Amino acid sequence: MTDDIKLELRGVRKSFDGVVAVKGLDLALRKGEFLSLLGPSGCGKSTTLSMIAGFLAPDSGEILVDGRVVNKMAPRKRRIGLVFQDYAVFSRLTVRANLAFGLESQGMPRKERHRAVAEISEKLALCDILGARGGDLNMSEMQRVALARVLVTKPELLLLDEPMSNLDASLRASLRSELKQIQKDLEQTVLYVTHDQVEALSMSDRIAVMRDGAVLQAGTPEDIYHRPVDRFVAQFIGDPPINIVPCRVEDAQGKLVVNTALHSGLGLAGRDVPVGDYLLAVRPHHFRASHEPREGTAESEIRLVENFGAEHVLHVTYGDELVAVVTEPGFAQEGERLHLSLDIEQAHLIHPLDERIMARRSREAAA
Ligand code: ATP
């Protein structure tokens, strides 16, 4: 283990009444890193967080903070800060009293407490509202107070459990950038739990995608989006979701090509997979629509147009299925026919049985 690892989970398991919630999790967080645990409801995110915080004991495995096993350490002694979705800011206390609360219960002398509150208020732009009561704050102020109240205790690690899930969409968007900025400025190590892929993609240094109590893939947002390891990760990330259509890989005079219901002879440069049936995953941005036929296009019909303002999503026929295609606004209307090509370089071949994505230039992966 290297010195810059703040938190490490080694084979951490937890079950409830025989049902496994977390299946032998291995994960490491570097100092100052923002890592998101991303996955659907029930995949084990909160259970993992509760074990790190010390509210739940793992059945087996080790949790290390700064290289020390903390499994048996009481929650208060772990120096881990927690923020949940309800923020739990005391509404009758002033912001100042909210910030001082944790320090007071830690027994910090008055003078030091004042200094610590002043310092964190400055960093989180709270100086002007120190006298306001918790109940009178707007949501942005409330989030900053909830964070400040935890950060003022200088936690080794900050755990955030779906802190924005109760907020409306436009507020979430502005708080995302605010939170990221605060985390960067303070170089705070953060483990962020969310089921929202936009939050994970926009704020994280790395994302660990969880399903059924296991991490399927941990990597940078770029990795997870562009190089998913399997069908689940590919479909969980990206909005509109990635399209998945059946395809067949064939050998055309020594060259591997992909044929789908609409396109044929798509060159598979760089991928060395056995001939056979697969699924092809194509992001809506990687189809190209045109009004006129061109080389590599096939004809399709628009069944539905979704208006997202800056772009439109066309749902168009693709053999027996419909696929989503992103275009500029006003490009075409429902019922029109268009010509579709796809960027095979950006598409993923999925194994039809185990649903892993076939690695590029790897014969072993296909065996
Ligand atoms: P959510 O986003 O809905 O909170 P999650 O990914 O955080 O989901 P967990 O809450 O960790 O998932 O739950 C993982 C699994 O463990 C689920 O099947 C859940 O029903 C089960 N579970 C969690 N806590 C308990 C408990 N105290 N007793 C029994 N089962 C539990």
CSV table of C-alpha atoms and ligand atoms in Angstrom, one decimal:
chain,number,residue,atom,x,y,z
A,1,MET,CA,0.0,0.0,0.0
A,2,THR,CA,1.3,3.5,-0.8
A,3,ASP,CA,1.4,6.5,1.5
A,4,ASP,CA,-1.1,8.5,-0.5
A,5,ILE,CA,-4.0,6.0,0.2
A,6,LYS,CA,-6.5,7.5,2.6
A,7,LEU,CA,-9.0,4.7,2.7
A,8,GLU,CA,-8.8,1.1,1.7
A,9,LEU,CA,-11.3,-1.7,1.7
A,10,ARG,CA,-10.0,-5.3,1.5
A,11,GLY,CA,-12.5,-8.1,0.9
A,12,VAL,CA,-15.2,-6.4,2.9
A,13,ARG,CA,-18.4,-8.5,3.1
A,14,LYS,CA,-21.8,-7.9,4.8
A,15,SER,CA,-24.9,-10.0,4.7
A,16,PHE,CA,-28.3,-9.5,6.4
A,17,ASP,CA,-30.2,-12.6,7.4
A,18,GLY,CA,-28.3,-14.7,4.8
A,19,VAL,CA,-28.8,-12.1,2.0
A,20,VAL,CA,-25.4,-10.8,0.9
A,21,ALA,CA,-25.5,-7.0,0.6
A,22,VAL,CA,-21.8,-6.4,0.0
A,23,LYS,CA,-19.7,-9.2,-1.6
A,24,GLY,CA,-16.0,-8.9,-0.8
A,25,LEU,CA,-15.4,-5.3,-1.8
A,26,ASP,CA,-11.8,-4.1,-2.7
A,27,LEU,CA,-11.5,-0.4,-3.1
A,28,ALA,CA,-8.8,2.3,-2.4
A,29,LEU,CA,-9.2,6.0,-2.2
A,30,ARG,CA,-6.2,8.3,-2.6
A,31,LYS,CA,-5.7,11.4,-0.4
A,32,GLY,CA,-7.7,14.4,-1.9
A,33,GLU,CA,-9.6,12.2,-4.3
A,34,PHE,CA,-13.3,12.4,-5.0
A,35,LEU,CA,-14.6,8.9,-5.6
A,36,SER,CA,-18.2,8.1,-6.3
A,37,LEU,CA,-19.9,4.8,-5.5
A,38,LEU,CA,-22.5,4.7,-8.3
A,39,GLY,CA,-25.2,2.0,-8.7
A,40,PRO,CA,-28.9,1.3,-8.6
A,41,SER,CA,-31.0,1.1,-5.4
A,42,GLY,CA,-30.2,-1.9,-3.3
A,43,CYS,CA,-26.7,-2.5,-4.8
A,44,GLY,CA,-25.0,-2.0,-1.4
A,45,LYS,CA,-23.8,1.6,-1.5
A,46,SER,CA,-25.2,2.7,1.9
A,47,THR,CA,-24.2,-0.5,3.6
A,48,THR,CA,-20.6,0.1,2.4
A,49,LEU,CA,-20.7,3.7,3.7
A,50,SER,CA,-22.2,2.6,7.0
A,51,MET,CA,-19.3,0.1,7.5
A,52,ILE,CA,-16.7,2.7,6.7
A,53,ALA,CA,-18.3,5.1,9.1
A,54,GLY,CA,-18.4,2.4,11.8
A,55,PHE,CA,-22.2,2.1,12.2
A,56,LEU,CA,-22.1,-1.5,10.8
A,57,ALA,CA,-19.5,-4.1,11.4
A,58,PRO,CA,-18.4,-6.1,8.3
A,59,ASP,CA,-18.8,-9.9,8.5
A,60,SER,CA,-15.3,-10.2,7.1
A,61,GLY,CA,-12.6,-8.1,5.5
A,62,GLU,CA,-10.7,-5.0,6.6
A,63,ILE,CA,-11.3,-1.3,6.5
A,64,LEU,CA,-8.1,0.8,6.7
A,65,VAL,CA,-7.8,4.6,7.2
A,66,ASP,CA,-4.2,5.9,6.6
A,67,GLY,CA,-3.0,2.3,6.6
A,68,ARG,CA,-4.5,1.4,10.0
A,69,VAL,CA,-7.3,-1.2,10.4
A,70,VAL,CA,-10.3,0.6,11.9
A,71,ASN,CA,-12.8,-2.3,12.0
A,72,LYS,CA,-12.9,-2.2,15.8
A,73,MET,CA,-12.6,1.5,16.2
A,74,ALA,CA,-15.7,3.4,17.4
A,75,PRO,CA,-17.3,5.7,14.8
A,76,ARG,CA,-16.3,9.0,16.6
A,77,LYS,CA,-12.7,8.0,16.8
A,78,ARG,CA,-12.5,7.3,13.0
A,79,ARG,CA,-12.5,11.1,12.2
A,80,ILE,CA,-14.9,10.5,9.4
A,81,GLY,CA,-17.4,13.2,8.5
A,82,LEU,CA,-20.9,12.3,7.2
A,83,VAL,CA,-23.5,14.3,5.3
A,84,PHE,CA,-26.8,12.7,4.5
A,85,GLN,CA,-29.6,13.8,2.1
A,86,ASP,CA,-31.6,15.6,4.7
A,87,TYR,CA,-28.6,17.8,5.8
A,88,ALA,CA,-29.9,17.8,9.4
A,89,VAL,CA,-29.0,21.5,9.9
A,90,PHE,CA,-30.5,22.6,13.3
A,91,SER,CA,-33.2,25.0,12.2
A,92,ARG,CA,-33.5,27.0,15.5
A,93,LEU,CA,-29.7,27.5,15.9
A,94,THR,CA,-27.8,30.2,14.0
A,95,VAL,CA,-25.3,29.2,11.4
A,96,ARG,CA,-22.5,30.1,13.8
A,97,ALA,CA,-24.0,27.8,16.5
A,98,ASN,CA,-24.5,25.0,13.9
A,99,LEU,CA,-20.9,25.2,12.9
A,100,ALA,CA,-19.6,25.3,16.5
A,101,PHE,CA,-21.8,22.4,17.6
A,102,GLY,CA,-19.5,19.5,16.7
A,103,LEU,CA,-16.4,21.3,18.0
A,104,GLU,CA,-18.2,22.0,21.3
A,105,SER,CA,-19.1,18.4,21.8
A,106,GLN,CA,-15.5,17.5,21.1
A,107,GLY,CA,-14.5,19.8,24.0
A,108,MET,CA,-12.6,22.3,21.9
A,109,PRO,CA,-11.8,25.5,23.9
A,110,ARG,CA,-13.9,28.6,23.0
A,111,LYS,CA,-11.1,30.6,21.4
A,112,GLU,CA,-10.0,27.8,19.1
A,113,ARG,CA,-13.6,27.1,18.2
A,114,HIS,CA,-14.1,30.7,17.1
A,115,ARG,CA,-11.0,30.6,15.0
A,116,ALA,CA,-12.1,27.3,13.4
A,117,VAL,CA,-15.6,28.6,12.6
A,118,ALA,CA,-14.2,31.8,11.2
A,119,GLU,CA,-11.8,29.9,9.0
A,120,ILE,CA,-14.4,27.5,7.5
A,121,SER,CA,-17.0,30.3,7.1
A,122,GLU,CA,-14.5,32.2,5.0
A,123,LYS,CA,-13.7,29.1,2.8
A,124,LEU,CA,-17.4,28.3,2.2
A,125,ALA,CA,-18.6,31.8,1.8
A,126,LEU,CA,-20.8,31.8,5.0
A,127,CYS,CA,-19.5,34.9,6.7
A,128,ASP,CA,-22.5,37.0,5.8
A,129,ILE,CA,-25.0,34.5,7.2
A,130,LEU,CA,-23.4,33.5,10.4
A,131,GLY,CA,-26.2,35.1,12.4
A,132,ALA,CA,-29.1,33.6,10.3
A,133,ARG,CA,-31.1,30.7,11.7
A,134,GLY,CA,-30.8,27.3,10.1
A,135,GLY,CA,-34.6,27.3,9.3
A,136,ASP,CA,-34.2,30.6,7.2
A,137,LEU,CA,-31.5,29.3,4.8
A,138,ASN,CA,-32.1,28.6,1.2
A,139,MET,CA,-31.0,25.2,-0.2
A,140,SER,CA,-27.6,26.3,-1.4
A,141,GLU,CA,-26.8,27.9,1.9
A,142,MET,CA,-28.1,24.8,3.7
A,143,GLN,CA,-25.8,22.5,1.7
A,144,ARG,CA,-22.8,24.7,2.5
A,145,VAL,CA,-23.7,24.9,6.2
A,146,ALA,CA,-24.1,21.1,6.3
A,147,LEU,CA,-20.7,20.6,4.7
A,148,ALA,CA,-19.1,23.3,6.8
A,149,ARG,CA,-20.4,21.8,10.0
A,150,VAL,CA,-18.6,18.5,9.1
A,151,LEU,CA,-15.5,20.1,7.5
A,152,VAL,CA,-14.9,22.3,10.5
A,153,THR,CA,-14.0,19.1,12.5
A,154,LYS,CA,-11.3,18.4,9.8
A,155,PRO,CA,-12.4,14.9,9.0
A,156,GLU,CA,-9.8,12.5,7.4
A,157,LEU,CA,-12.5,11.4,5.1
A,158,LEU,CA,-15.9,12.9,4.1
A,159,LEU,CA,-18.7,10.5,3.3
A,160,LEU,CA,-21.7,12.0,1.4
A,161,ASP,CA,-24.8,9.8,1.0
A,162,GLU,CA,-27.0,11.0,-1.8
A,163,PRO,CA,-26.8,14.6,-0.5
A,164,MET,CA,-28.8,16.1,-3.4
A,165,SER,CA,-31.5,13.5,-4.0
A,166,ASN,CA,-34.2,15.7,-2.4
A,167,LEU,CA,-33.4,18.8,-4.5
A,168,ASP,CA,-34.9,19.9,-7.8
A,169,ALA,CA,-32.9,19.5,-11.0
A,170,SER,CA,-31.7,23.1,-11.6
A,171,LEU,CA,-30.5,23.4,-8.0
A,172,ARG,CA,-28.7,20.1,-8.2
A,173,ALA,CA,-26.8,21.4,-11.2
A,174,SER,CA,-25.5,24.5,-9.4
A,175,LEU,CA,-24.8,22.7,-6.2
A,176,ARG,CA,-22.7,20.1,-8.0
A,177,SER,CA,-20.2,22.6,-9.2
A,178,GLU,CA,-20.2,24.4,-5.8
A,179,LEU,CA,-19.5,21.1,-4.0
A,180,LYS,CA,-16.7,20.1,-6.5
A,181,GLN,CA,-15.1,23.5,-6.1
A,182,ILE,CA,-15.1,23.3,-2.3
A,183,GLN,CA,-13.7,19.7,-2.4
A,184,LYS,CA,-10.9,20.9,-4.7
A,185,ASP,CA,-10.0,24.0,-2.7
A,186,LEU,CA,-9.8,22.0,0.5
A,187,GLU,CA,-8.2,19.0,-1.1
A,188,GLN,CA,-10.7,17.0,0.9
A,189,THR,CA,-10.9,13.2,0.4
A,190,VAL,CA,-14.5,12.4,-0.5
A,191,LEU,CA,-16.5,9.2,-1.0
A,192,TYR,CA,-19.8,10.2,-2.6
A,193,VAL,CA,-22.7,7.8,-2.8
A,194,THR,CA,-25.2,8.3,-5.6
A,195,HIS,CA,-27.5,6.5,-8.1
A,196,ASP,CA,-27.3,9.5,-10.4
A,197,GLN,CA,-24.8,9.0,-13.2
A,198,VAL,CA,-24.7,12.7,-14.0
A,199,GLU,CA,-23.5,13.6,-10.5
A,200,ALA,CA,-20.9,10.9,-10.6
A,201,LEU,CA,-19.6,11.8,-14.1
A,202,SER,CA,-19.5,15.6,-13.4
A,203,MET,CA,-17.9,15.6,-10.0
A,204,SER,CA,-15.7,12.5,-9.6
A,205,ASP,CA,-12.0,11.9,-10.1
A,206,ARG,CA,-13.0,8.2,-10.2
A,207,ILE,CA,-16.2,6.3,-10.2
A,208,ALA,CA,-16.8,2.8,-8.8
A,209,VAL,CA,-19.9,1.3,-10.5
A,210,MET,CA,-21.6,-1.2,-8.2
A,211,ARG,CA,-24.2,-3.9,-8.8
A,212,ASP,CA,-25.5,-6.6,-6.5
A,213,GLY,CA,-22.9,-5.9,-3.8
A,214,ALA,CA,-19.9,-5.8,-6.0
A,215,VAL,CA,-17.8,-3.2,-7.9
A,216,LEU,CA,-18.0,-4.0,-11.6
A,217,GLN,CA,-15.6,-1.3,-12.7
A,218,ALA,CA,-13.6,1.5,-11.0
A,219,GLY,CA,-12.1,4.1,-13.2
A,220,THR,CA,-12.1,7.8,-14.3
A,221,PRO,CA,-15.4,9.1,-15.7
A,222,GLU,CA,-13.7,9.0,-19.1
A,223,ASP,CA,-12.9,5.3,-18.7
A,224,ILE,CA,-16.3,4.4,-17.5
A,225,TYR,CA,-18.1,6.3,-20.2
A,226,HIS,CA,-15.8,5.4,-23.2
A,227,ARG,CA,-14.4,2.0,-22.1
A,228,PRO,CA,-17.2,0.2,-20.0
A,229,VAL,CA,-16.3,-3.4,-19.1
A,230,ASP,CA,-19.8,-4.9,-19.6
A,231,ARG,CA,-23.3,-4.3,-20.8
A,232,PHE,CA,-24.5,-3.1,-17.3
A,233,VAL,CA,-21.9,-0.4,-17.0
A,234,ALA,CA,-22.4,0.7,-20.6
A,235,GLN,CA,-26.2,1.0,-20.0
A,236,PHE,CA,-26.0,2.6,-16.6
A,237,ILE,CA,-23.8,5.5,-17.8
A,238,GLY,CA,-24.9,8.0,-20.5
A,239,ASP,CA,-28.1,9.9,-21.2
A,240,PRO,CA,-29.9,9.0,-23.5
A,241,PRO,CA,-28.8,5.5,-22.7
A,242,ILE,CA,-26.6,3.5,-25.1
A,243,ASN,CA,-28.4,1.6,-27.9
A,244,ILE,CA,-27.9,-2.2,-28.0
A,245,VAL,CA,-28.7,-4.1,-31.2
A,246,PRO,CA,-27.9,-7.6,-32.4
A,247,CYS,CA,-25.0,-8.1,-34.8
A,248,ARG,CA,-22.9,-10.8,-36.4
A,249,VAL,CA,-19.1,-10.7,-36.8
A,250,GLU,CA,-18.0,-12.4,-40.0
A,251,ASP,CA,-14.8,-13.0,-41.9
A,252,ALA,CA,-14.9,-11.2,-45.2
A,253,GLN,CA,-11.8,-12.4,-47.1
A,254,GLY,CA,-9.5,-12.2,-44.2
A,255,LYS,CA,-11.0,-9.0,-42.7
A,256,LEU,CA,-13.3,-9.1,-39.7
A,257,VAL,CA,-16.6,-7.2,-40.4
A,258,VAL,CA,-19.7,-6.5,-38.4
A,259,ASN,CA,-23.2,-6.9,-39.9
A,260,THR,CA,-26.3,-5.6,-38.3
A,261,ALA,CA,-30.0,-5.4,-39.3
A,262,LEU,CA,-29.3,-2.2,-41.2
A,263,HIS,CA,-25.5,-1.9,-41.8
A,264,SER,CA,-23.1,-4.4,-43.3
A,265,GLY,CA,-19.4,-4.7,-43.8
A,266,LEU,CA,-18.4,-2.4,-40.9
A,267,GLY,CA,-14.7,-2.9,-40.5
A,268,LEU,CA,-13.5,-4.2,-37.1
A,269,ALA,CA,-10.0,-2.8,-37.1
A,270,GLY,CA,-8.1,-3.4,-33.8
A,271,ARG,CA,-10.5,-6.0,-32.6
A,272,ASP,CA,-9.6,-9.6,-32.8
A,273,VAL,CA,-12.7,-11.6,-31.8
A,274,PRO,CA,-14.1,-14.9,-33.0
A,275,VAL,CA,-16.7,-15.0,-35.8
A,276,GLY,CA,-20.2,-15.3,-34.3
A,277,ASP,CA,-23.2,-13.5,-32.9
A,278,TYR,CA,-22.8,-10.5,-30.6
A,279,LEU,CA,-24.6,-7.4,-29.5
A,280,LEU,CA,-23.4,-4.0,-30.6
A,281,ALA,CA,-23.6,-1.1,-28.2
A,282,VAL,CA,-23.7,2.4,-29.9
A,283,ARG,CA,-24.1,5.7,-28.0
A,284,PRO,CA,-26.9,8.0,-29.5
A,285,HIS,CA,-24.1,10.5,-30.3
A,286,HIS,CA,-22.3,7.9,-32.4
A,287,PHE,CA,-25.0,7.5,-35.0
A,288,ARG,CA,-25.0,10.1,-37.8
A,289,ALA,CA,-28.3,11.0,-39.5
A,290,SER,CA,-28.5,12.6,-43.0
A,291,HIS,CA,-31.3,13.6,-45.3
A,292,GLU,CA,-29.6,12.1,-48.4
A,293,PRO,CA,-28.0,8.7,-48.8
A,294,ARG,CA,-24.3,8.5,-48.5
A,295,GLU,CA,-21.6,5.9,-48.3
A,296,GLY,CA,-22.3,3.6,-45.3
A,297,THR,CA,-25.8,4.9,-44.7
A,298,ALA,CA,-29.0,2.9,-44.4
A,299,GLU,CA,-32.6,4.1,-44.5
A,300,SER,CA,-34.7,4.3,-41.4
A,301,GLU,CA,-37.9,5.9,-40.2
A,302,ILE,CA,-38.4,8.4,-37.4
A,303,ARG,CA,-41.0,7.2,-34.9
A,304,LEU,CA,-40.6,9.8,-32.2
A,305,VAL,CA,-38.7,13.1,-31.6
A,306,GLU,CA,-37.8,14.1,-28.1
A,307,ASN,CA,-36.9,17.8,-27.7
A,308,PHE,CA,-34.1,18.5,-25.2
A,309,GLY,CA,-33.7,22.1,-26.2
A,310,ALA,CA,-30.0,22.2,-27.3
A,311,GLU,CA,-30.4,18.8,-29.0
A,312,HIS,CA,-33.2,16.5,-30.3
A,313,VAL,CA,-33.3,12.7,-29.8
A,314,LEU,CA,-34.8,10.8,-32.7
A,315,HIS,CA,-36.1,7.4,-32.0
A,316,VAL,CA,-35.7,5.6,-35.3
A,317,THR,CA,-36.4,2.1,-36.7
A,318,TYR,CA,-33.4,-0.2,-36.7
A,319,GLY,CA,-34.5,-3.7,-38.0
A,320,ASP,CA,-37.1,-4.8,-35.4
A,321,GLU,CA,-35.9,-2.3,-32.8
A,322,LEU,CA,-35.8,1.4,-32.2
A,323,VAL,CA,-32.6,3.2,-31.6
A,324,ALA,CA,-32.0,6.7,-30.2
A,325,VAL,CA,-30.0,9.2,-32.3
A,326,VAL,CA,-28.9,12.6,-31.2
A,327,THR,CA,-29.3,15.5,-33.7
A,328,GLU,CA,-29.3,19.2,-33.8
A,329,PRO,CA,-32.8,20.7,-33.0
A,330,GLY,CA,-35.2,20.8,-35.9
A,331,PHE,CA,-33.2,18.3,-38.0
A,332,ALA,CA,-36.2,16.1,-38.8
A,333,GLN,CA,-39.8,15.4,-37.9
A,334,GLU,CA,-41.8,12.3,-36.8
A,335,GLY,CA,-42.7,10.0,-39.7
A,336,GLU,CA,-39.9,11.3,-41.9
A,337,ARG,CA,-37.3,8.9,-43.3
A,338,LEU,CA,-33.6,9.5,-42.9
A,339,HIS,CA,-30.3,7.9,-43.7
A,340,LEU,CA,-28.2,6.6,-40.8
A,341,SER,CA,-24.6,5.6,-40.4
A,342,LEU,CA,-22.8,4.5,-37.3
A,343,ASP,CA,-19.3,5.1,-36.0
A,344,ILE,CA,-18.0,1.5,-35.5
A,345,GLU,CA,-14.8,2.8,-34.0
A,346,GLN,CA,-16.8,4.1,-31.0
A,347,ALA,CA,-19.1,1.1,-30.8
A,348,HIS,CA,-18.7,-1.8,-28.3
A,349,LEU,CA,-19.1,-5.5,-29.1
A,350,ILE,CA,-20.9,-7.3,-26.2
A,351,HIS,CA,-20.5,-11.0,-25.6
A,352,PRO,CA,-24.1,-12.4,-25.9
A,353,LEU,CA,-23.8,-14.8,-23.0
A,354,ASP,CA,-21.8,-13.2,-20.2
A,355,GLU,CA,-22.4,-9.6,-21.5
A,356,ARG,CA,-18.8,-8.5,-21.1
A,357,ILE,CA,-17.5,-6.0,-23.6
A,358,MET,CA,-15.0,-7.6,-26.0
A,359,ALA,CA,-11.6,-6.1,-25.4
A,360,ARG,CA,-9.7,-4.7,-28.4
A,361,ARG,CA,-6.8,-6.7,-29.7
A,362,SER,CA,-7.3,-9.5,-27.3
A,363,ARG,CA,-7.9,-13.1,-28.4
A,364,GLU,CA,-7.9,-14.5,-24.9
A,365,ALA,CA,-10.9,-12.3,-23.9
A,366,ALA,CA,-12.9,-13.9,-26.6
A,367,ALA,CA,-12.2,-17.5,-25.6
B,1,ATP,P1,-30.4,2.7,-1.8
B,1,ATP,O1,-29.9,3.7,-2.8
B,1,ATP,O2,-31.8,2.3,-2.1
B,1,ATP,O3,-30.2,3.0,-0.4
B,1,ATP,P2,-28.1,1.0,-1.7
B,1,ATP,O4,-27.3,0.8,-2.9
B,1,ATP,O5,-27.6,2.0,-0.7
B,1,ATP,O6,-29.6,1.3,-2.1
B,1,ATP,P3,-28.2,-0.8,0.5
B,1,ATP,O7,-29.1,0.1,1.3
B,1,ATP,O8,-26.8,-0.8,1.0
B,1,ATP,O9,-28.2,-0.4,-1.0
B,1,ATP,O10,-28.8,-2.3,0.5
B,1,ATP,C1,-28.1,-3.4,0.0
B,1,ATP,C2,-29.0,-4.6,0.2
B,1,ATP,O11,-29.0,-4.9,1.6
B,1,ATP,C3,-30.4,-4.5,-0.1
B,1,ATP,O12,-30.9,-5.7,-0.6
B,1,ATP,C4,-31.1,-4.1,1.2
B,1,ATP,O13,-32.5,-4.6,1.2
B,1,ATP,C5,-30.3,-4.9,2.2
B,1,ATP,N1,-30.2,-4.3,3.5
B,1,ATP,C6,-29.6,-3.1,3.8
B,1,ATP,N2,-29.7,-2.8,5.1
B,1,ATP,C7,-30.4,-3.9,5.7
B,1,ATP,C8,-30.8,-4.2,7.0
B,1,ATP,N3,-30.5,-3.4,8.0
B,1,ATP,N4,-31.5,-5.4,7.2
B,1,ATP,C9,-31.7,-6.2,6.1
B,1,ATP,N5,-31.4,-6.0,4.9
B,1,ATP,C10,-30.7,-4.8,4.6
